[in-house]
C-alpha cells in the first residue's frame, strides 16, 4: 500500500522555527510501520504453525481412538473365547419323540434317556424325531439342533460331477439299454407317465453277466442322461470290522441319497454283501455281513418312501446271491449282460478306434470275426495293443498287421501261458 506523503504548508513565518510539539518525523513513522509489518508476518507464521500442529494432533487422536476400539474388540473376542473354554461341554443326543413345543424325549450318547426342555431360541420346526441335538451338561435342556452326520466314507461315495459317458459310448447292448432306461431313467425324468397309468415304477435293477460286458459303463451313462446325483459304492466297502458299522453305513448311504434326490445308488460287486445265508456260517465276520445284508434288504423294501432314489446293482456271480435279495419289490428288474455278438464286437471296436489313425486297409468286420468270445474290455485291450505296436515301430498310422499281432498277444494273455519274456503288454 503506497503512502501519501505529508503536505507541508507554505511557510508564512520564520523558516528556522522549531516543529510543533507532539508531531513525529516522517522517517520515524516509516520505521514504526515496518516493525508492525514484521510483527504481523511473524504472528501469521506462528498461527499457521499452531494450526498445523492442531491438525496433526487431531489425526493422531483419531488414529489412537481407532486403535483403542480395535483393542476393545480384540479384548471382547478373547473374553468370549475364554468364556467358551470355561463353559462346560454339550452332550450329544438324538430326539426320539416330541411331547410338545417345549419338551422332547432325547436319547443321549452317554446311554440314558431324558425328558428335556427345548430352548426358546430354537425353531419348533427343527425339533423333529431323529434329529441330532446338543444338550446342556447340567440341565440337559436342548440348546442346539445339529446338522445330519454322515460317515466320511459315505460322503466320499458321492460322485459330485456327472459322468461324461453316454449311450453312444456303449457298443451293442441295445435291449439292455432299453430295459435300463425304462426302469431307471424314465421314472426320474417322466414320473407323470407312471402316475397316469397308475403303476409304481421299479425300485431297483440288478445287472449280471461276465466281467467286462459294460455293466458299470451303462450305469454311468444312465446317470449322465438323468442329470441325477450318482453314488458309486463297491459292496466290499460296506463290510466293516465292528458290529453294526456296516448297517449304519447302509442307513447313512440311503439317507444321503434321499437328501440329494434325484439320485442313483450304484452298488458294484453286490455279491460281497449279498451272498446266500446259511446255517454253516458261524464266524463273527459272516454274522456282520448278514447284518449289513439285512439292513440293505430293509432299505430296499421301501418302509419309507424313497422318492426319486433308484438302486442299481451289478454282479458277476448271480448264482451265489441270497434269494431274499432277488425277489420283486427289491430288485424288480434283473438284466443279463451277455458277451457281445459279432455285430456288437464290431460296434465296440468302432467306438474304441474312432479317435485312432487307422489305415484304409484295416477291416473292423474282419477283426470282429476273429474276436469271438471276447468281452468289451478285451476288445479295448486289442485296440490299445495295436496302437502300441505302431508306436513301437515309430509309425503314426495303425495297420491291419498291428491288429493281428495285438489279437494274438491278447489271446496269449487270456490263456495264461507265457512262453517267453514279455516284450509287450499281453505277450
Coordinates of N, CA, C and O in Angstrom, one line a residue, residues 155-337:
X155 N -19.7 -90.1 2.6 CA -19.6 -88.9 1.9 C -18.7 -89.0 0.7 O -18.9 -88.4 -0.4
X156 N -17.6 -89.8 0.8 CA -16.7 -90.0 -0.3 C -17.3 -90.8 -1.5 O -16.8 -90.8 -2.6
X157 N -18.4 -91.5 -1.2 CA -19.0 -92.3 -2.2 C -19.8 -91.5 -3.3 O -20.0 -92.0 -4.4
X158 N -20.2 -90.3 -3.0 CA -20.9 -89.5 -3.9 C -20.0 -88.9 -5.0 O -19.0 -88.4 -4.7
X159 N -20.4 -89.1 -6.2 CA -19.7 -88.5 -7.4 C -20.3 -87.2 -7.7 O -21.4 -87.1 -8.1
X160 N -19.5 -86.1 -7.3 CA -20.1 -84.7 -7.5 C -20.3 -84.4 -8.9 O -21.2 -83.6 -9.3
X161 N -19.4 -84.8 -9.8 CA -19.5 -84.4 -11.2 C -20.3 -85.5 -12.0 O -20.0 -86.7 -11.8
X162 N -21.2 -85.1 -12.9 CA -21.9 -86.1 -13.6 C -21.0 -86.8 -14.6 O -20.2 -86.2 -15.3
X163 N -21.0 -88.1 -14.7 CA -20.2 -88.9 -15.6 C -20.4 -88.4 -17.0 O -21.5 -88.1 -17.4
X164 N -19.4 -88.4 -17.8 CA -19.5 -87.9 -19.2 C -19.7 -89.1 -20.2 O -19.5 -88.9 -21.4
X165 N -20.0 -90.2 -19.7 CA -20.3 -91.4 -20.5 C -21.7 -91.3 -21.0 O -22.7 -91.1 -20.3
X166 N -21.9 -91.5 -22.3 CA -23.3 -91.5 -22.9 C -23.6 -92.9 -23.5 O -22.7 -93.8 -23.5
X167 N -24.8 -93.1 -23.9 CA -25.2 -94.4 -24.5 C -24.4 -94.7 -25.8 O -24.3 -95.9 -26.1
X168 N -24.0 -93.6 -26.5 CA -23.2 -93.9 -27.7 C -21.8 -94.5 -27.4 O -21.2 -95.0 -28.3
X169 N -21.4 -94.3 -26.2 CA -20.1 -94.9 -25.8 C -20.1 -96.3 -25.4 O -19.1 -97.0 -25.1
X170 N -21.3 -96.9 -25.4 CA -21.5 -98.3 -25.1 C -21.9 -99.0 -26.3 O -23.0 -98.8 -26.9
X171 N -21.1 -100.0 -26.8 CA -21.4 -100.7 -28.0 C -22.3 -101.8 -27.8 O -22.2 -102.6 -26.8
X172 N -23.2 -102.0 -28.7 CA -24.2 -103.1 -28.6 C -25.2 -102.9 -27.4 O -25.5 -101.8 -27.1
X173 N -25.6 -104.0 -26.8 CA -26.5 -104.0 -25.7 C -27.7 -103.1 -25.9 O -28.1 -102.4 -25.0
X174 N -28.3 -103.2 -27.0 CA -29.5 -102.4 -27.3 C -30.7 -102.7 -26.4 O -31.4 -101.9 -25.9
X175 N -30.9 -104.0 -26.2 CA -32.0 -104.4 -25.4 C -31.8 -104.1 -23.9 O -32.7 -103.6 -23.2
X176 N -30.5 -104.2 -23.5 CA -30.2 -103.8 -22.1 C -30.3 -102.3 -21.9 O -30.8 -101.9 -20.8
X177 N -30.0 -101.5 -22.9 CA -30.1 -100.1 -22.8 C -31.6 -99.7 -22.6 O -32.0 -98.9 -21.8
X178 N -32.4 -100.4 -23.4 CA -33.9 -100.1 -23.4 C -34.5 -100.5 -22.0 O -35.2 -99.7 -21.5
X179 N -34.1 -101.6 -21.5 CA -34.7 -102.0 -20.2 C -34.2 -101.1 -19.1 O -35.0 -100.7 -18.2
X180 N -32.9 -100.7 -19.1 CA -32.4 -99.8 -18.1 C -33.0 -98.4 -18.2 O -33.3 -97.8 -17.1
X181 N -33.2 -97.9 -19.4 CA -33.8 -96.6 -19.5 C -35.3 -96.6 -19.0 O -35.8 -95.7 -18.4
X182 N -36.0 -97.7 -19.3 CA -37.4 -97.8 -18.8 C -37.4 -97.9 -17.3 O -38.4 -97.4 -16.6
X183 N -36.5 -98.6 -16.7 CA -36.5 -98.9 -15.2 C -35.9 -97.7 -14.4 O -36.4 -97.5 -13.2
X184 N -34.9 -97.0 -14.9 CA -34.2 -96.0 -14.1 C -34.4 -94.6 -14.6 O -34.8 -93.7 -13.9
X185 N -34.2 -94.4 -15.9 CA -34.2 -93.1 -16.5 C -35.6 -92.5 -16.6 O -35.9 -91.4 -16.2
X186 N -36.5 -93.3 -17.1 CA -37.9 -92.8 -17.3 C -38.6 -92.4 -16.0 O -39.2 -91.4 -15.9
X187 N -38.5 -93.2 -14.9 CA -39.1 -92.8 -13.6 C -38.6 -91.5 -13.1 O -39.3 -90.7 -12.4
X188 N -37.3 -91.2 -13.4 CA -36.7 -89.9 -12.9 C -37.0 -88.7 -13.8 O -37.1 -87.6 -13.3
X189 N -37.1 -88.9 -15.1 CA -37.3 -87.8 -16.0 C -38.8 -87.6 -16.3 O -39.2 -86.4 -16.5
X190 N -39.6 -88.6 -16.3 CA -41.1 -88.5 -16.6 C -41.9 -89.3 -15.6 O -42.5 -90.3 -16.0
X191 N -41.9 -88.9 -14.3 CA -42.7 -89.6 -13.4 C -44.2 -89.5 -13.6 O -45.0 -90.4 -13.1
X192 N -44.7 -88.5 -14.3 CA -46.1 -88.3 -14.5 C -46.7 -89.4 -15.4 O -47.9 -89.7 -15.3
X193 N -45.9 -90.1 -16.2 CA -46.4 -91.2 -17.0 C -46.8 -92.3 -16.2 O -47.9 -93.0 -16.4
X194 N -46.0 -92.6 -15.1 CA -46.4 -93.7 -14.2 C -47.6 -93.4 -13.4 O -48.4 -94.3 -13.1
X195 N -47.8 -92.1 -13.1 CA -49.0 -91.7 -12.3 C -50.2 -91.8 -13.1 O -51.3 -92.2 -12.6
X196 N -50.1 -91.5 -14.4 CA -51.3 -91.6 -15.3 C -51.7 -93.0 -15.5 O -52.9 -93.4 -15.6
X197 N -50.7 -93.9 -15.7 CA -51.0 -95.3 -15.9 C -51.5 -95.9 -14.6 O -52.3 -96.9 -14.6
X198 N -50.9 -95.5 -13.5 CA -51.3 -96.0 -12.2 C -50.5 -97.1 -11.7 O -51.0 -98.0 -10.9
X199 N -49.2 -97.2 -12.1 CA -48.3 -98.2 -11.6 C -47.1 -97.6 -10.9 O -46.8 -96.4 -11.1
X200 N -46.6 -98.4 -10.0 CA -45.4 -97.9 -9.3 C -44.1 -98.3 -10.0 O -44.0 -99.4 -10.5
X201 N -43.3 -97.3 -10.3 CA -42.0 -97.6 -11.0 C -41.1 -98.6 -10.3 O -41.2 -98.7 -9.1
X202 N -40.3 -99.3 -11.0 CA -39.4 -100.2 -10.4 C -38.5 -99.5 -9.4 O -38.0 -98.4 -9.6
X203 N -38.2 -100.2 -8.3 CA -37.3 -99.7 -7.2 C -35.9 -99.9 -7.6 O -35.0 -99.0 -7.4
X204 N -35.5 -101.1 -8.0 CA -34.1 -101.4 -8.3 C -33.9 -102.2 -9.5 O -34.9 -102.9 -9.9
X205 N -32.7 -102.2 -10.0 CA -32.3 -103.0 -11.2 C -31.0 -103.7 -10.8 O -30.1 -103.1 -10.3
X206 N -31.0 -105.0 -11.1 CA -29.8 -105.8 -10.9 C -29.2 -106.2 -12.3 O -30.0 -106.8 -13.1
X207 N -28.0 -105.9 -12.5 CA -27.3 -106.3 -13.8 C -26.3 -107.4 -13.4 O -25.5 -107.2 -12.5
X208 N -26.3 -108.4 -14.2 CA -25.4 -109.5 -14.0 C -24.9 -110.0 -15.4 O -25.5 -109.8 -16.4
X209 N -23.7 -110.5 -15.3 CA -23.0 -111.0 -16.5 C -21.5 -111.1 -16.3 O -21.0 -110.8 -15.3
X210 N -20.8 -111.7 -17.3 CA -19.4 -111.8 -17.2 C -18.7 -110.5 -17.0 O -19.2 -109.4 -17.4
X211 N -17.5 -110.5 -16.5 CA -16.7 -109.2 -16.4 C -16.5 -108.6 -17.7 O -16.3 -109.3 -18.7
X212 N -16.4 -107.2 -17.7 CA -16.1 -106.5 -18.9 C -17.2 -106.4 -20.0 O -16.9 -106.1 -21.1
X213 N -18.4 -106.6 -19.6 CA -19.5 -106.6 -20.6 C -20.2 -105.3 -20.6 O -21.2 -105.1 -21.3
X214 N -19.8 -104.3 -19.8 CA -20.3 -102.9 -19.9 C -21.4 -102.6 -18.8 O -22.1 -101.6 -19.0
X215 N -21.4 -103.3 -17.7 CA -22.4 -103.0 -16.6 C -22.1 -101.7 -16.0 O -23.0 -100.8 -15.9
X216 N -20.9 -101.4 -15.5 CA -20.6 -100.2 -14.9 C -20.6 -99.0 -15.9 O -21.1 -97.9 -15.6
X217 N -20.2 -99.2 -17.1 CA -20.3 -98.2 -18.1 C -21.7 -97.8 -18.4 O -22.0 -96.6 -18.6
X218 N -22.6 -98.7 -18.5 CA -24.0 -98.4 -18.8 C -24.7 -97.7 -17.6 O -25.5 -96.8 -17.7
X219 N -24.3 -98.0 -16.3 CA -24.8 -97.3 -15.2 C -24.3 -95.8 -15.2 O -25.1 -94.9 -14.8
X220 N -23.1 -95.6 -15.6 CA -22.6 -94.2 -15.7 C -23.4 -93.4 -16.8 O -23.7 -92.2 -16.7
X221 N -23.7 -94.1 -17.9 CA -24.4 -93.5 -19.0 C -25.8 -93.1 -18.5 O -26.3 -92.0 -18.8
X222 N -26.5 -93.9 -17.7 CA -27.8 -93.6 -17.2 C -27.7 -92.4 -16.3 O -28.6 -91.5 -16.3
X223 N -26.7 -92.3 -15.4 CA -26.5 -91.1 -14.5 C -26.3 -89.9 -15.3 O -26.7 -88.8 -15.0
X224 N -25.6 -90.0 -16.5 CA -25.3 -88.8 -17.3 C -26.6 -88.3 -17.9 O -26.8 -87.1 -18.0
X225 N -27.5 -89.2 -18.4 CA -28.7 -88.7 -19.1 C -29.8 -88.3 -18.1 O -30.7 -87.5 -18.5
X226 N -29.8 -88.7 -16.9 CA -30.8 -88.3 -16.0 C -30.4 -87.1 -15.2 O -31.3 -86.5 -14.5
X227 N -29.2 -86.6 -15.3 CA -28.7 -85.5 -14.5 C -28.9 -85.7 -13.0 O -29.1 -84.7 -12.3
X228 N -28.8 -86.9 -12.6 CA -29.1 -87.2 -11.1 C -27.8 -87.3 -10.4 O -26.7 -87.5 -11.0
X229 N -27.8 -87.2 -9.1 CA -26.6 -87.5 -8.3 C -26.3 -89.0 -8.4 O -27.1 -89.8 -8.2
X230 N -25.0 -89.2 -8.6 CA -24.5 -90.6 -8.8 C -23.7 -91.0 -7.6 O -22.6 -90.4 -7.4
X231 N -24.2 -92.0 -6.9 CA -23.4 -92.5 -5.7 C -22.9 -93.9 -6.0 O -23.7 -94.8 -6.2
X232 N -21.6 -94.0 -6.2 CA -21.0 -95.3 -6.5 C -20.3 -95.9 -5.3 O -19.5 -95.3 -4.7
X233 N -20.7 -97.1 -5.0 CA -20.2 -97.8 -3.9 C -19.9 -99.2 -4.3 O -20.7 -99.9 -5.0
X234 N -18.8 -99.8 -3.8 CA -18.4 -101.2 -4.0 C -18.9 -101.9 -2.8 O -18.8 -101.5 -1.7
X235 N -19.5 -103.1 -3.1 CA -20.1 -103.9 -2.0 C -19.1 -104.2 -0.8 O -19.5 -104.2 0.3
X236 N -17.8 -104.4 -1.1 CA -16.9 -104.6 -0.1 C -16.6 -103.5 0.9 O -16.2 -103.6 2.0
X237 N -17.0 -102.2 0.4 CA -16.8 -101.1 1.3 C -17.8 -101.1 2.4 O -17.6 -100.4 3.5
X238 N -18.9 -101.8 2.3 CA -19.9 -101.8 3.3 C -19.6 -102.9 4.4 O -20.3 -103.0 5.4
X239 N -18.6 -103.7 4.2 CA -18.2 -104.7 5.1 C -17.2 -104.1 6.1 O -16.1 -103.7 5.7
X240 N -17.6 -103.9 7.3 CA -16.8 -103.3 8.4 C -16.4 -104.3 9.4 O -16.9 -105.4 9.5
X241 N -15.4 -103.8 10.3 CA -14.8 -104.7 11.3 C -15.7 -104.8 12.5 O -15.9 -105.9 13.0
X242 N -16.3 -103.7 13.0 CA -17.1 -103.7 14.2 C -18.5 -104.0 14.0 O -19.1 -103.7 12.9
X243 N -19.2 -104.4 15.0 CA -20.6 -104.8 14.9 C -21.5 -103.6 14.7 O -21.3 -102.6 15.4
X244 N -22.3 -103.6 13.7 CA -23.3 -102.6 13.4 C -22.7 -101.5 12.5 O -23.5 -100.6 12.1
X245 N -21.4 -101.4 12.3 CA -20.9 -100.4 11.4 C -21.3 -100.4 10.0 O -21.6 -99.4 9.4
X246 N -21.4 -101.7 9.4 CA -21.8 -101.8 8.1 C -23.3 -101.4 7.9 O -23.7 -100.7 6.9
X247 N -24.2 -101.8 8.9 CA -25.6 -101.5 8.8 C -25.7 -100.0 8.9 O -26.6 -99.3 8.2
X248 N -24.9 -99.3 9.8 CA -25.0 -97.9 9.9 C -24.6 -97.2 8.6 O -25.3 -96.2 8.2
X249 N -23.6 -97.7 7.9 CA -23.2 -97.1 6.7 C -24.3 -97.2 5.6 O -24.5 -96.3 4.8
X250 N -25.0 -98.3 5.6 CA -26.1 -98.5 4.7 C -27.2 -97.5 4.9 O -27.8 -96.9 4.0
X251 N -27.5 -97.3 6.2 CA -28.6 -96.3 6.6 C -28.2 -94.9 6.1 O -29.0 -94.2 5.6
X252 N -26.9 -94.5 6.4 CA -26.5 -93.2 6.1 C -26.4 -93.1 4.6 O -26.6 -92.0 4.0
X253 N -26.1 -94.1 3.9 CA -26.0 -94.1 2.4 C -27.3 -93.7 1.8 O -27.4 -92.9 0.9
X254 N -28.4 -94.4 2.2 CA -29.7 -94.1 1.7 C -30.2 -92.8 2.2 O -31.0 -92.1 1.5
X255 N -29.9 -92.4 3.4 CA -30.3 -91.1 3.9 C -29.7 -90.0 3.1 O -30.3 -89.0 2.7
X256 N -28.4 -90.1 2.7 CA -27.7 -89.1 1.9 C -28.3 -89.1 0.5 O -28.5 -88.0 -0.1
X257 N -28.7 -90.3 0.0 CA -29.3 -90.3 -1.3 C -30.7 -89.6 -1.3 O -31.1 -88.9 -2.3
X258 N -31.5 -89.7 -0.2 CA -32.8 -89.0 -0.1 C -32.6 -87.5 -0.1 O -33.4 -86.8 -0.7
X259 N -31.6 -87.1 0.5 CA -31.3 -85.6 0.6 C -30.8 -85.0 -0.7 O -31.0 -83.9 -0.9
X260 N -30.2 -85.9 -1.5 CA -29.6 -85.4 -2.8 C -30.5 -85.9 -4.0 O -30.0 -86.0 -5.1
X261 N -31.7 -86.3 -3.7 CA -32.6 -86.8 -4.7 C -32.9 -85.7 -5.8 O -32.9 -84.5 -5.5
X262 N -33.0 -86.1 -7.1 CA -33.0 -87.4 -7.6 C -31.5 -88.0 -7.6 O -30.6 -87.3 -7.8
X263 N -31.4 -89.2 -7.2 CA -30.1 -89.9 -7.1 C -30.2 -91.3 -7.5 O -31.3 -92.0 -7.5
X264 N -29.0 -91.8 -7.9 CA -28.9 -93.2 -8.3 C -27.8 -93.8 -7.4 O -26.7 -93.3 -7.4
X265 N -28.1 -94.9 -6.7 CA -27.1 -95.6 -5.9 C -26.7 -96.8 -6.7 O -27.5 -97.7 -7.0
X266 N -25.4 -96.8 -7.1 CA -24.9 -97.9 -7.9 C -24.0 -98.8 -7.0 O -22.9 -98.3 -6.6
X267 N -24.4 -100.0 -6.7 CA -23.7 -100.9 -5.8 C -23.0 -101.9 -6.7 O -23.7 -102.9 -7.2
X268 N -21.7 -101.8 -6.9 CA -21.0 -102.7 -7.7 C -20.5 -103.8 -6.9 O -20.2 -103.7 -5.7
X269 N -20.4 -105.0 -7.5 CA -19.9 -106.2 -6.8 C -20.8 -106.4 -5.5 O -20.4 -106.6 -4.4
X270 N -22.1 -106.5 -5.8 CA -23.1 -106.6 -4.7 C -23.0 -107.9 -4.0 O -23.5 -108.1 -2.9
X271 N -22.4 -108.9 -4.7 CA -22.3 -110.2 -4.1 C -21.3 -110.3 -2.9 O -21.3 -111.2 -2.1
X272 N -20.6 -109.2 -2.7 CA -19.7 -109.1 -1.5 C -20.5 -109.1 -0.2 O -20.0 -109.6 0.9
X273 N -21.7 -108.5 -0.2 CA -22.6 -108.5 1.0 C -23.9 -109.2 0.7 O -24.6 -109.4 1.7
X274 N -24.1 -109.6 -0.5 CA -25.4 -110.2 -0.8 C -25.4 -111.7 -1.0 O -26.3 -112.3 -1.6
X275 N -24.3 -112.4 -0.5 CA -24.2 -113.8 -0.6 C -25.3 -114.5 0.2 O -25.9 -114.0 1.1
X276 N -25.7 -115.7 -0.3 CA -26.7 -116.5 0.3 C -26.4 -116.9 1.8 O -25.2 -117.3 2.1
X277 N -27.3 -116.7 2.7 CA -27.1 -117.0 4.1 C -27.4 -118.5 4.3 O -28.3 -119.0 3.8
X278 N -26.6 -119.1 5.2 CA -26.8 -120.5 5.5 C -26.5 -120.8 7.0 O -26.1 -119.9 7.7
X279 N -26.8 -122.0 7.4 CA -26.6 -122.4 8.8 C -25.2 -122.7 9.1 O -24.8 -123.0 10.3
X280 N -24.3 -122.8 8.1 CA -22.9 -123.2 8.4 C -22.0 -122.0 8.6 O -20.8 -122.2 8.6
X281 N -22.6 -120.8 8.7 CA -21.7 -119.6 8.9 C -21.8 -119.2 10.3 O -22.9 -118.8 10.8
X282 N -20.8 -119.4 11.0 CA -20.7 -119.1 12.5 C -19.7 -118.1 12.8 O -19.6 -117.8 14.0
X283 N -18.9 -117.7 11.9 CA -17.8 -116.8 12.3 C -18.4 -115.4 12.5 O -19.4 -115.0 11.9
X284 N -17.8 -114.6 13.4 CA -18.3 -113.2 13.6 C -18.3 -112.4 12.3 O -19.2 -111.5 12.1
X285 N -17.4 -112.6 11.4 CA -17.3 -111.8 10.2 C -18.6 -112.1 9.3 O -19.2 -111.2 8.7
X286 N -19.0 -113.4 9.3 CA -20.1 -113.8 8.5 C -21.4 -113.2 9.1 O -22.3 -112.8 8.4
X287 N -21.5 -113.1 10.4 CA -22.6 -112.6 11.1 C -22.7 -111.1 10.8 O -23.8 -110.5 10.6
X288 N -21.6 -110.4 10.7 CA -21.6 -108.9 10.4 C -22.0 -108.7 9.0 O -22.8 -107.7 8.7
X289 N -21.6 -109.5 8.1 CA -22.0 -109.4 6.7 C -23.5 -109.6 6.6 O -24.3 -108.9 5.8
X290 N -24.1 -110.6 7.3 CA -25.5 -110.8 7.3 C -26.3 -109.7 7.9 O -27.4 -109.3 7.4
X291 N -25.8 -109.0 8.9 CA -26.4 -107.8 9.5 C -26.5 -106.7 8.4 O -27.5 -106.0 8.3
X292 N -25.4 -106.5 7.7 CA -25.3 -105.5 6.7 C -26.3 -105.8 5.6 O -27.0 -104.9 5.1
X293 N -26.4 -107.1 5.2 CA -27.4 -107.5 4.1 C -28.8 -107.3 4.6 O -29.7 -106.8 3.8
X294 N -29.1 -107.6 5.9 CA -30.5 -107.4 6.4 C -30.8 -105.9 6.4 O -32.0 -105.5 6.1
X295 N -29.9 -105.0 6.7 CA -30.2 -103.6 6.6 C -30.4 -103.1 5.2 O -31.3 -102.3 4.9
X296 N -29.6 -103.7 4.3 CA -29.9 -103.4 2.8 C -31.2 -103.8 2.4 O -31.9 -103.1 1.6
X297 N -31.6 -105.0 2.8 CA -33.0 -105.5 2.5 C -34.0 -104.6 3.0 O -35.1 -104.4 2.4
X298 N -33.8 -104.1 4.3 CA -34.8 -103.3 4.9 C -34.9 -102.0 4.1 O -36.1 -101.4 3.9
X299 N -33.8 -101.4 3.6 CA -33.9 -100.2 2.8 C -34.5 -100.4 1.5 O -35.3 -99.6 1.0
X300 N -34.2 -101.5 0.9 CA -34.8 -101.8 -0.4 C -36.3 -102.1 -0.3 O -37.0 -102.0 -1.3
X301 N -36.8 -102.6 0.8 CA -38.2 -102.9 1.0 C -39.0 -101.7 0.8 O -40.2 -101.8 0.5
X302 N -38.4 -100.5 1.1 CA -39.2 -99.3 1.0 C -40.2 -99.0 2.1 O -41.3 -98.6 1.9
X303 N -39.7 -99.3 3.4 CA -40.6 -98.9 4.5 C -40.9 -97.4 4.5 O -42.0 -97.0 4.8
X304 N -39.9 -96.6 4.1 CA -40.1 -95.2 3.9 C -40.1 -95.0 2.4 O -39.5 -95.7 1.6
X305 N -40.8 -93.9 2.0 CA -40.9 -93.6 0.6 C -39.6 -93.0 0.1 O -39.1 -92.0 0.5
X306 N -38.9 -93.8 -0.8 CA -37.5 -93.4 -1.2 C -37.6 -92.3 -2.3 O -36.6 -91.8 -2.7
X307 N -38.8 -92.0 -2.8 CA -38.9 -90.9 -3.7 C -38.1 -91.1 -5.0 O -38.2 -92.2 -5.6
X308 N -37.3 -90.2 -5.3 CA -36.5 -90.2 -6.6 C -35.1 -90.9 -6.3 O -34.1 -90.4 -6.9
X309 N -35.1 -92.0 -5.6 CA -33.9 -92.7 -5.4 C -34.0 -94.1 -6.0 O -34.9 -94.8 -5.7
X310 N -33.1 -94.4 -6.9 CA -33.1 -95.6 -7.6 C -31.8 -96.4 -7.3 O -30.7 -95.8 -7.2
X311 N -31.9 -97.7 -7.2 CA -30.8 -98.6 -6.8 C -30.5 -99.5 -8.0 O -31.4 -100.1 -8.6
X312 N -29.2 -99.4 -8.4 CA -28.7 -100.3 -9.5 C -27.6 -101.1 -8.9 O -26.6 -100.6 -8.4
X313 N -27.7 -102.4 -9.0 CA -26.7 -103.4 -8.6 C -26.0 -104.1 -9.7 O -26.6 -104.2 -10.8
X314 N -24.8 -104.5 -9.5 CA -24.1 -105.2 -10.6 C -23.3 -106.4 -9.9 O -22.7 -106.2 -8.8
X315 N -23.2 -107.5 -10.6 CA -22.5 -108.6 -10.0 C -22.1 -109.6 -11.2 O -22.7 -109.6 -12.2
X316 N -21.0 -110.3 -10.9 CA -20.6 -111.3 -11.8 C -21.0 -112.7 -11.4 O -20.8 -113.7 -12.1
X317 N -21.5 -112.8 -10.2 CA -21.9 -114.1 -9.6 C -23.4 -114.1 -9.1 O -23.7 -114.0 -7.9
X318 N -24.3 -114.1 -10.0 CA -25.7 -114.1 -9.6 C -26.1 -115.4 -8.9 O -27.1 -115.5 -8.2
X319 N -25.4 -116.5 -9.1 CA -25.7 -117.8 -8.5 C -25.5 -117.8 -7.0 O -26.1 -118.7 -6.4
X320 N -24.7 -116.9 -6.5 CA -24.5 -117.0 -5.0 C -25.3 -116.0 -4.2 O -25.1 -115.8 -3.0
X321 N -26.1 -115.2 -4.9 CA -26.9 -114.1 -4.2 C -28.0 -114.7 -3.4 O -28.5 -115.8 -3.8
X322 N -28.3 -114.1 -2.3 CA -29.4 -114.5 -1.4 C -30.7 -114.4 -2.2 O -31.0 -113.4 -2.9
X323 N -31.6 -115.3 -2.0 CA -32.9 -115.3 -2.7 C -33.8 -114.1 -2.2 O -34.6 -113.6 -3.0
X324 N -33.6 -113.7 -1.0 CA -34.3 -112.5 -0.5 C -34.0 -111.3 -1.2 O -34.8 -110.3 -1.2
X325 N -32.8 -111.2 -1.8 CA -32.3 -110.0 -2.5 C -32.9 -110.0 -3.9 O -33.0 -108.9 -4.5
X326 N -33.3 -111.1 -4.4 CA -33.7 -111.2 -5.8 C -35.2 -111.1 -6.0 O -35.7 -111.1 -7.2
X327 N -36.0 -111.1 -4.9 CA -37.4 -111.1 -5.1 C -37.9 -109.8 -5.6 O -37.3 -108.7 -5.4
X328 N -39.1 -109.7 -6.3 CA -39.7 -108.4 -6.7 C -40.0 -107.6 -5.5 O -40.4 -108.1 -4.4
X329 N -39.9 -106.3 -5.7 CA -40.1 -105.3 -4.6 C -38.7 -104.8 -4.1 O -38.7 -103.8 -3.4
X330 N -37.7 -105.5 -4.4 CA -36.3 -105.1 -4.1 C -35.6 -104.8 -5.4 O -35.3 -103.6 -5.7
X331 N -35.3 -105.8 -6.1 CA -34.8 -105.6 -7.5 C -35.9 -106.1 -8.4 O -36.0 -107.3 -8.7
X332 N -36.6 -105.2 -9.0 CA -37.7 -105.5 -9.8 C -37.3 -105.9 -11.2 O -38.1 -106.7 -11.9
X333 N -36.2 -105.5 -11.7 CA -35.7 -105.9 -13.0 C -34.3 -106.5 -12.8 O -33.4 -106.0 -12.2
X334 N -34.2 -107.7 -13.4 CA -32.9 -108.4 -13.4 C -32.5 -108.5 -14.9 O -33.1 -109.2 -15.7
X335 N -31.4 -107.8 -15.3 CA -31.0 -107.7 -16.7 C -29.7 -108.5 -16.9 O -28.7 -108.2 -16.1
X336 N -29.6 -109.3 -17.8 CA -28.4 -110.1 -18.2 C -27.6 -109.3 -19.2 O -28.1 -108.8 -20.2
X337 N -26.3 -109.3 -19.0 CA -25.3 -108.7 -19.9 C -24.5 -109.8 -20.5 O -23.5 -110.2 -19.9

